[in-house]
Amino acid sequence: MLIMFDCDGVLVDSEIIAAQVDSEHLAEIGFKITPEDVIRRFVGLTSDGIAEIIQAEIGKPLPPEFLAEQDAELNRRLAAEVEAVPGVLEMLDILEGPRCVCSNSSTERLRLTMERTGIWDKFAPNIWSAGEVGDRRTKPDPNVYIYGMEQFRCAPRDAIVVEDSVFGVTAAHAAGARVIGFTGGQHAWVGLADLLTAAGAETVTNKLSDIPKIVEAFAVWDGIDS
């Protein structure tokens, strides 16, 4: 089986940092929103996707420099603060078989966070940004997961995705993969597991140490079904 991971909020604990930066920068233009509400509304979307929603709500374009300044600040904070999700290195040492990363983040940001946390070499070169591969559509579009399956010549039923957001689970489910929802990041909130299940996750865990056992169970279930 091919194991496909989202990055932010699954492998690196970056979503809480991104939410803080978004909240601070949006406040500067008069859009008041807490980091908690940023997470509930926007986790899993790209900066451009979030900007489209904000612009529609305020009825005018964001300042021309807004996204560039926000991205620069986020990169600075991530470079100084981001940590791996607890247990990620131990999980990767146990997990057998092919694996990859399929993310909405840019390759530049993926390298920044994954190198800082010591996991880039655990996946390279199979690390893909949705906006840079296939038809360049980002999650919730299934593009990046379909692309990843194609690179491994893997049938959708033989792919398992680990995702922490409704948008990500929606993308993976639409690609035909089986989905494990993950709620072990600092940004997770009460009720997230139910939302991931409703979006298509077959099971949900808050511990990366559970992933190898769940993958093994999926393989057993497939054997029973066949």
Coordinates of C-alpha atoms in Angstrom, one line a residue:
M1 CA 0.0 0.0 0.0
L2 CA 1.0 3.6 -0.7
I3 CA 0.8 5.9 2.4
M4 CA 0.2 9.5 1.5
F5 CA 0.6 12.2 4.1
D6 CA -0.6 15.8 4.3
C7 CA 2.2 17.8 5.9
D8 CA 0.9 20.8 7.9
G9 CA -0.9 19.6 11.0
V10 CA 0.0 15.9 10.4
L11 CA 3.8 15.8 10.1
V12 CA 4.8 19.3 11.3
D13 CA 2.8 21.3 13.9
S14 CA 2.5 24.4 11.8
E15 CA -1.2 25.1 11.6
I16 CA -1.4 26.8 15.0
I17 CA 1.5 29.2 14.0
A18 CA -0.2 29.9 10.6
A19 CA -3.5 30.7 12.4
Q20 CA -1.7 33.2 14.7
V21 CA -0.1 35.0 11.8
D22 CA -3.3 35.1 9.8
S23 CA -5.2 36.5 12.8
E24 CA -2.6 39.2 13.4
H25 CA -2.4 40.3 9.8
L26 CA -6.1 40.3 9.2
A27 CA -6.6 42.5 12.3
E28 CA -4.3 45.1 10.7
I29 CA -6.8 45.6 7.9
G30 CA -9.8 45.6 10.2
F31 CA -10.9 42.0 9.9
K32 CA -11.2 40.7 13.4
I33 CA -10.9 37.0 13.8
T34 CA -9.3 34.8 16.5
P35 CA -6.7 32.2 15.7
E36 CA -9.2 29.6 16.8
D37 CA -11.7 30.8 14.3
V38 CA -9.1 30.9 11.6
I39 CA -8.4 27.3 12.2
R40 CA -12.1 26.2 12.2
R41 CA -12.8 28.1 9.0
F42 CA -9.7 27.9 7.0
V43 CA -7.4 25.1 8.0
G44 CA -6.3 23.2 4.9
L45 CA -6.8 26.0 2.5
T46 CA -4.0 27.9 0.7
S47 CA -3.3 31.6 1.4
D48 CA -4.9 32.5 -1.9
G49 CA -8.0 30.5 -1.0
I50 CA -8.4 32.2 2.3
A51 CA -7.8 35.6 0.7
E52 CA -10.7 34.9 -1.8
I53 CA -13.1 34.2 1.1
I54 CA -12.0 37.3 3.0
Q55 CA -12.3 39.6 0.0
A56 CA -15.8 38.3 -0.7
E57 CA -16.8 39.0 2.9
I58 CA -15.3 42.5 3.1
G59 CA -16.4 43.4 -0.4
K60 CA -13.1 44.8 -1.6
P61 CA -9.6 43.5 -2.5
L62 CA -7.0 43.0 0.1
P63 CA -4.1 45.5 0.0
P64 CA -1.6 44.6 -2.8
E65 CA 1.2 43.8 -0.4
F66 CA -0.9 41.8 2.1
L67 CA -0.3 38.2 1.0
A68 CA 3.5 38.8 0.4
E69 CA 3.9 40.3 3.8
Q70 CA 1.8 37.7 5.5
D71 CA 3.8 34.8 3.8
A72 CA 7.1 36.4 4.7
E73 CA 6.1 36.7 8.4
L74 CA 4.8 33.1 8.4
N75 CA 8.1 31.8 6.9
R76 CA 10.0 33.7 9.6
R77 CA 7.9 32.3 12.4
L78 CA 8.0 28.8 11.0
A79 CA 11.8 28.9 10.6
A80 CA 12.1 29.9 14.2
E81 CA 9.3 27.9 15.9
V82 CA 7.9 25.0 14.0
E83 CA 8.3 21.5 15.5
A84 CA 7.5 18.0 14.3
V85 CA 4.2 16.6 15.5
P86 CA 5.1 14.3 18.4
G87 CA 5.9 10.8 17.4
V88 CA 6.5 11.5 13.7
L89 CA 10.1 10.2 13.4
E90 CA 9.2 7.0 15.4
M91 CA 6.2 6.4 13.2
L92 CA 8.2 6.8 10.0
D93 CA 10.9 4.4 11.3
I94 CA 8.2 1.7 11.8
L95 CA 6.1 2.3 8.8
E96 CA 6.9 0.0 5.9
G97 CA 6.2 0.5 2.2
P98 CA 6.2 3.5 -0.2
R99 CA 5.1 6.9 1.1
C100 CA 4.9 10.5 0.0
V101 CA 3.8 14.0 1.0
C102 CA 0.9 15.7 -0.8
S103 CA 0.4 19.2 0.5
N104 CA -1.2 22.6 -0.4
S105 CA 2.0 24.3 0.8
S106 CA 4.6 25.4 -1.7
T107 CA 7.7 23.3 -2.2
E108 CA 9.7 26.1 -0.7
R109 CA 7.7 26.1 2.5
L110 CA 7.6 22.3 2.6
R111 CA 11.4 22.2 2.5
L112 CA 11.6 24.9 5.2
T113 CA 9.4 23.1 7.7
M114 CA 10.4 19.5 6.8
E115 CA 14.1 20.2 6.9
R116 CA 13.8 22.1 10.3
T117 CA 12.0 19.1 11.8
G118 CA 14.3 16.4 10.3
I119 CA 11.8 14.7 8.0
W120 CA 12.6 16.0 4.5
D121 CA 15.0 13.1 3.8
K122 CA 12.4 10.6 5.0
F123 CA 10.2 11.4 2.0
A124 CA 12.3 13.1 -0.7
P125 CA 12.0 13.2 -3.7
N126 CA 8.3 12.2 -3.2
I127 CA 7.1 15.5 -1.8
W128 CA 4.5 17.4 -3.9
S129 CA 2.8 20.7 -3.7
A130 CA -0.7 20.7 -5.1
G131 CA -0.2 24.1 -6.8
E132 CA 2.9 22.9 -8.7
V133 CA 1.8 19.5 -10.1
G134 CA -0.9 18.0 -12.3
D135 CA -3.5 20.6 -13.2
R136 CA -2.3 22.8 -10.2
R137 CA -5.6 22.7 -8.5
T138 CA -5.3 22.7 -4.7
K139 CA -7.3 20.9 -2.0
P140 CA -10.2 20.2 -1.7
D141 CA -9.6 19.3 -5.4
P142 CA -8.1 15.8 -5.6
N143 CA -5.4 16.8 -8.0
V144 CA -2.3 16.3 -5.8
Y145 CA -3.5 12.9 -4.6
I146 CA -4.3 11.7 -8.1
Y147 CA -0.8 12.9 -9.2
G148 CA 0.9 11.1 -6.3
M149 CA -0.9 7.8 -7.1
E150 CA 0.1 8.2 -10.8
Q151 CA 3.8 8.6 -9.8
F152 CA 3.7 5.2 -7.9
R153 CA 1.3 3.6 -10.4
C154 CA -0.9 2.9 -7.5
A155 CA -4.7 2.2 -7.8
P156 CA -6.8 4.4 -5.5
R157 CA -8.0 1.5 -3.4
D158 CA -4.3 0.7 -2.6
A159 CA -3.6 4.3 -1.3
I160 CA -4.1 5.4 2.3
V161 CA -4.1 9.1 3.1
V162 CA -3.5 10.7 6.5
E163 CA -5.2 14.1 6.7
D164 CA -6.1 16.6 9.4
S165 CA -8.6 18.9 7.7
V166 CA -12.0 18.6 6.1
F167 CA -10.6 20.1 2.8
G168 CA -7.8 17.5 2.8
V169 CA -10.1 14.5 3.6
T170 CA -12.5 15.7 0.9
A171 CA -9.7 15.8 -1.6
A172 CA -8.3 12.3 -0.7
H173 CA -11.8 10.8 -0.7
A174 CA -12.5 12.3 -4.1
A175 CA -9.3 10.7 -5.4
G176 CA -10.6 7.3 -4.3
A177 CA -8.1 6.8 -1.5
R178 CA -8.9 5.4 1.9
V179 CA -8.5 8.1 4.6
I180 CA -7.3 8.2 8.1
G181 CA -8.2 11.4 9.9
F182 CA -5.6 12.9 12.3
T183 CA -6.4 15.1 15.3
G184 CA -3.1 15.2 17.1
G185 CA -1.9 18.6 16.1
Q186 CA -2.0 21.6 18.5
H187 CA -4.7 23.1 16.3
A188 CA -7.2 20.3 16.7
W189 CA -10.5 21.1 18.5
V190 CA -13.3 19.1 20.0
G191 CA -15.6 18.0 17.2
L192 CA -12.9 17.9 14.5
A193 CA -13.0 14.1 14.5
D194 CA -16.7 14.1 13.7
L195 CA -16.1 16.5 10.8
L196 CA -13.3 14.4 9.4
T197 CA -15.5 11.3 9.5
A198 CA -18.4 13.1 7.8
A199 CA -16.0 14.2 5.1
G200 CA -14.9 10.6 4.4
A201 CA -12.3 9.5 6.9
E202 CA -12.8 5.8 7.7
T203 CA -11.2 6.1 11.1
V204 CA -9.6 8.9 13.2
T205 CA -6.7 9.0 15.6
N206 CA -4.9 11.6 17.6
K207 CA -1.6 9.6 17.8
L208 CA 0.8 9.1 15.0
S209 CA 2.0 5.9 16.7
D210 CA -1.4 4.4 15.7
I211 CA -0.9 4.9 12.0
P212 CA 1.2 1.7 11.3
K213 CA -1.4 -0.4 13.2
I214 CA -4.3 1.2 11.2
V215 CA -2.5 0.7 7.9
E216 CA -2.0 -3.0 8.8
A217 CA -5.7 -3.3 9.8
F218 CA -6.7 -1.8 6.5
A219 CA -4.7 -4.4 4.7
V220 CA -6.3 -7.2 6.7
W221 CA -9.8 -5.8 6.0
D222 CA -9.0 -5.7 2.3
G223 CA -8.0 -9.4 2.5
I224 CA -11.3 -10.2 4.1
D225 CA -13.3 -8.2 1.5
S226 CA -11.5 -9.7 -1.5

